């Protein structure tokens, strides 16, 4: 997954763009069972070519929200196989995101303070 990771770390995601950007804006989790279906979220992803090259077939995006409901980050999980919706996996990832929210909120605030011109939305 080296190329996908390198690309992901090098780009600043935009609100509403791609798998994570869509979840960031909506504040809703999204489970995509089959990213290869025409019209899927992968087609709108700036990382589409890299996702296809690595054989990614399914995704789960979960917004990380603060206590007041603001989304500060998104967790994106990818799979190389088709994955039907699994409520127990969703519950586990949502719990992890809820636990991580205070730390990530602090991290975003720290980055904004050190770089005021940075986009606060997807820091």
PDB file of C-alpha atoms in Angstrom:
ATOM      1  CA  UNK A   1       0.000   0.000   0.000  1.00  0.00           C
ATOM      2  CA  UNK A   2       3.050   2.233  -0.209  1.00  0.00           C
ATOM      3  CA  UNK A   3       1.929   4.315  -3.187  1.00  0.00           C
ATOM      4  CA  UNK A   4      -1.535   4.911  -1.731  1.00  0.00           C
ATOM      5  CA  UNK A   5      -0.084   5.874   1.652  1.00  0.00           C
ATOM      6  CA  UNK A   6       2.475   8.199   0.075  1.00  0.00           C
ATOM      7  CA  UNK A   7      -0.206   9.900  -2.029  1.00  0.00           C
ATOM      8  CA  UNK A   8      -2.560  10.212   0.944  1.00  0.00           C
ATOM      9  CA  UNK A   9       0.102  11.825   3.121  1.00  0.00           C
ATOM     10  CA  UNK A  10       1.096  14.263   0.372  1.00  0.00           C
ATOM     11  CA  UNK A  11      -2.304  15.709  -0.363  1.00  0.00           C
ATOM     12  CA  UNK A  12      -4.596  18.033   1.538  1.00  0.00           C
ATOM     13  CA  UNK A  13      -8.129  16.742   1.330  1.00  0.00           C
ATOM     14  CA  UNK A  14     -10.878  19.182   0.461  1.00  0.00           C
ATOM     15  CA  UNK A  15     -14.267  19.267   2.114  1.00  0.00           C
ATOM     16  CA  UNK A  16     -16.724  17.200   0.108  1.00  0.00           C
ATOM     17  CA  UNK A  17     -14.031  15.656  -2.108  1.00  0.00           C
ATOM     18  CA  UNK A  18     -13.613  11.898  -2.164  1.00  0.00           C
ATOM     19  CA  UNK A  19     -14.571   9.296   0.396  1.00  0.00           C
ATOM     20  CA  UNK A  20     -13.368  11.102   3.531  1.00  0.00           C
ATOM     21  CA  UNK A  21     -14.322  14.588   2.361  1.00  0.00           C
ATOM     22  CA  UNK A  22     -17.925  13.572   1.793  1.00  0.00           C
ATOM     23  CA  UNK A  23     -18.186  12.104   5.293  1.00  0.00           C
ATOM     24  CA  UNK A  24     -16.477  15.178   6.776  1.00  0.00           C
ATOM     25  CA  UNK A  25     -19.097  17.495   5.267  1.00  0.00           C
ATOM     26  CA  UNK A  26     -22.142  15.322   5.981  1.00  0.00           C
ATOM     27  CA  UNK A  27     -21.059  14.283   9.469  1.00  0.00           C
ATOM     28  CA  UNK A  28     -22.388  10.822   8.650  1.00  0.00           C
ATOM     29  CA  UNK A  29     -20.614   7.514   8.373  1.00  0.00           C
ATOM     30  CA  UNK A  30     -20.712   5.766   5.049  1.00  0.00           C
ATOM     31  CA  UNK A  31     -20.161   2.106   4.312  1.00  0.00           C
ATOM     32  CA  UNK A  32     -19.550   1.396   0.632  1.00  0.00           C
ATOM     33  CA  UNK A  33     -19.845  -2.334   0.006  1.00  0.00           C
ATOM     34  CA  UNK A  34     -18.513  -2.174  -3.551  1.00  0.00           C
ATOM     35  CA  UNK A  35     -16.293   0.695  -4.678  1.00  0.00           C
ATOM     36  CA  UNK A  36     -16.132  -0.744  -8.195  1.00  0.00           C
ATOM     37  CA  UNK A  37     -19.787   0.018  -8.995  1.00  0.00           C
ATOM     38  CA  UNK A  38     -20.246   2.841 -11.494  1.00  0.00           C
ATOM     39  CA  UNK A  39     -21.182   6.010  -9.638  1.00  0.00           C
ATOM     40  CA  UNK A  40     -19.606   4.861  -6.363  1.00  0.00           C
ATOM     41  CA  UNK A  41     -17.800   7.238  -4.056  1.00  0.00           C
ATOM     42  CA  UNK A  42     -14.458   6.085  -5.479  1.00  0.00           C
ATOM     43  CA  UNK A  43     -15.262   7.754  -8.812  1.00  0.00           C
ATOM     44  CA  UNK A  44     -15.300  11.109  -7.032  1.00  0.00           C
ATOM     45  CA  UNK A  45     -12.107  10.441  -5.090  1.00  0.00           C
ATOM     46  CA  UNK A  46      -8.928  12.357  -5.872  1.00  0.00           C
ATOM     47  CA  UNK A  47      -7.152   9.090  -5.037  1.00  0.00           C
ATOM     48  CA  UNK A  48      -9.221   6.974  -7.454  1.00  0.00           C
ATOM     49  CA  UNK A  49      -6.292   5.657  -9.502  1.00  0.00           C
ATOM     50  CA  UNK A  50      -4.288   4.725  -6.396  1.00  0.00           C
ATOM     51  CA  UNK A  51      -7.298   3.042  -4.776  1.00  0.00           C
ATOM     52  CA  UNK A  52      -7.908   0.987  -7.923  1.00  0.00           C
ATOM     53  CA  UNK A  53      -4.209   0.106  -8.286  1.00  0.00           C
ATOM     54  CA  UNK A  54      -4.167  -1.261  -4.735  1.00  0.00           C
ATOM     55  CA  UNK A  55      -7.356  -3.260  -5.389  1.00  0.00           C
ATOM     56  CA  UNK A  56      -9.558  -1.483  -2.864  1.00  0.00           C
ATOM     57  CA  UNK A  57     -13.094  -2.822  -3.051  1.00  0.00           C
ATOM     58  CA  UNK A  58     -14.956  -1.478  -0.002  1.00  0.00           C
ATOM     59  CA  UNK A  59     -14.718   1.404   2.442  1.00  0.00           C
ATOM     60  CA  UNK A  60     -16.014   2.680   5.740  1.00  0.00           C
ATOM     61  CA  UNK A  61     -15.713   6.371   6.572  1.00  0.00           C
ATOM     62  CA  UNK A  62     -16.559   7.506  10.088  1.00  0.00           C
ATOM     63  CA  UNK A  63     -16.550  11.159  11.163  1.00  0.00           C
ATOM     64  CA  UNK A  64     -14.760  11.936  14.416  1.00  0.00           C
ATOM     65  CA  UNK A  65     -16.962  14.407  16.272  1.00  0.00           C
ATOM     66  CA  UNK A  66     -16.404  16.651  19.271  1.00  0.00           C
ATOM     67  CA  UNK A  67     -18.801  16.712  22.206  1.00  0.00           C
ATOM     68  CA  UNK A  68     -20.658  19.590  20.540  1.00  0.00           C
ATOM     69  CA  UNK A  69     -21.067  17.618  17.294  1.00  0.00           C
ATOM     70  CA  UNK A  70     -18.383  19.262  15.133  1.00  0.00           C
ATOM     71  CA  UNK A  71     -16.494  16.934  12.833  1.00  0.00           C
ATOM     72  CA  UNK A  72     -12.734  17.335  13.352  1.00  0.00           C
ATOM     73  CA  UNK A  73     -11.465  14.337  11.401  1.00  0.00           C
ATOM     74  CA  UNK A  74     -12.573  11.277   9.483  1.00  0.00           C
ATOM     75  CA  UNK A  75     -11.387   7.705   9.867  1.00  0.00           C
ATOM     76  CA  UNK A  76     -11.259   5.927   6.514  1.00  0.00           C
ATOM     77  CA  UNK A  77     -10.950   2.157   6.454  1.00  0.00           C
ATOM     78  CA  UNK A  78     -10.433   0.337   3.167  1.00  0.00           C
ATOM     79  CA  UNK A  79     -10.744  -3.322   2.236  1.00  0.00           C
ATOM     80  CA  UNK A  80      -9.461  -5.354  -0.703  1.00  0.00           C
ATOM     81  CA  UNK A  81     -12.606  -7.454  -0.699  1.00  0.00           C
ATOM     82  CA  UNK A  82     -16.286  -6.693  -0.994  1.00  0.00           C
ATOM     83  CA  UNK A  83     -17.697  -6.103   2.473  1.00  0.00           C
ATOM     84  CA  UNK A  84     -21.398  -6.225   3.285  1.00  0.00           C
ATOM     85  CA  UNK A  85     -22.499  -3.809   5.992  1.00  0.00           C
ATOM     86  CA  UNK A  86     -21.467  -5.129   9.402  1.00  0.00           C
ATOM     87  CA  UNK A  87     -23.164  -3.358  12.343  1.00  0.00           C
ATOM     88  CA  UNK A  88     -20.698  -4.712  14.924  1.00  0.00           C
ATOM     89  CA  UNK A  89     -17.715  -3.305  12.971  1.00  0.00           C
ATOM     90  CA  UNK A  90     -19.501   0.040  12.664  1.00  0.00           C
ATOM     91  CA  UNK A  91     -20.187   0.145  16.407  1.00  0.00           C
ATOM     92  CA  UNK A  92     -16.549  -0.664  17.220  1.00  0.00           C
ATOM     93  CA  UNK A  93     -15.140   2.002  14.886  1.00  0.00           C
ATOM     94  CA  UNK A  94     -17.635   4.616  16.096  1.00  0.00           C
ATOM     95  CA  UNK A  95     -16.578   3.925  19.700  1.00  0.00           C
ATOM     96  CA  UNK A  96     -12.920   4.318  18.726  1.00  0.00           C
ATOM     97  CA  UNK A  97     -13.668   7.610  16.964  1.00  0.00           C
ATOM     98  CA  UNK A  98     -15.597   8.940  19.951  1.00  0.00           C
ATOM     99  CA  UNK A  99     -12.649   8.090  22.196  1.00  0.00           C
ATOM    100  CA  UNK A 100     -10.163   9.752  19.818  1.00  0.00           C
ATOM    101  CA  UNK A 101     -12.172  12.959  19.351  1.00  0.00           C
ATOM    102  CA  UNK A 102     -10.674  15.008  22.245  1.00  0.00           C
ATOM    103  CA  UNK A 103      -7.123  14.199  21.153  1.00  0.00           C
ATOM    104  CA  UNK A 104      -7.827  14.992  17.495  1.00  0.00           C
ATOM    105  CA  UNK A 105      -9.626  18.211  18.404  1.00  0.00           C
ATOM    106  CA  UNK A 106      -6.530  19.269  20.359  1.00  0.00           C
ATOM    107  CA  UNK A 107      -4.265  18.269  17.459  1.00  0.00           C
ATOM    108  CA  UNK A 108      -6.296  20.339  14.974  1.00  0.00           C
ATOM    109  CA  UNK A 109      -6.273  23.358  17.329  1.00  0.00           C
ATOM    110  CA  UNK A 110      -2.502  23.041  17.789  1.00  0.00           C
ATOM    111  CA  UNK A 111      -1.913  22.878  14.033  1.00  0.00           C
ATOM    112  CA  UNK A 112      -4.137  25.913  13.483  1.00  0.00           C
ATOM    113  CA  UNK A 113      -2.270  27.883  16.132  1.00  0.00           C
ATOM    114  CA  UNK A 114       1.097  27.084  14.558  1.00  0.00           C
ATOM    115  CA  UNK A 115      -0.105  27.730  10.996  1.00  0.00           C
ATOM    116  CA  UNK A 116      -2.964  30.280  11.024  1.00  0.00           C
ATOM    117  CA  UNK A 117      -3.323  30.241   7.220  1.00  0.00           C
ATOM    118  CA  UNK A 118      -4.044  26.496   7.233  1.00  0.00           C
ATOM    119  CA  UNK A 119      -7.546  25.311   6.372  1.00  0.00           C
ATOM    120  CA  UNK A 120      -9.106  24.435   9.751  1.00  0.00           C
ATOM    121  CA  UNK A 121     -11.532  21.930   8.300  1.00  0.00           C
ATOM    122  CA  UNK A 122      -9.302  19.050   7.273  1.00  0.00           C
ATOM    123  CA  UNK A 123      -6.107  19.733   9.145  1.00  0.00           C
TER     124      UNK A 123
END
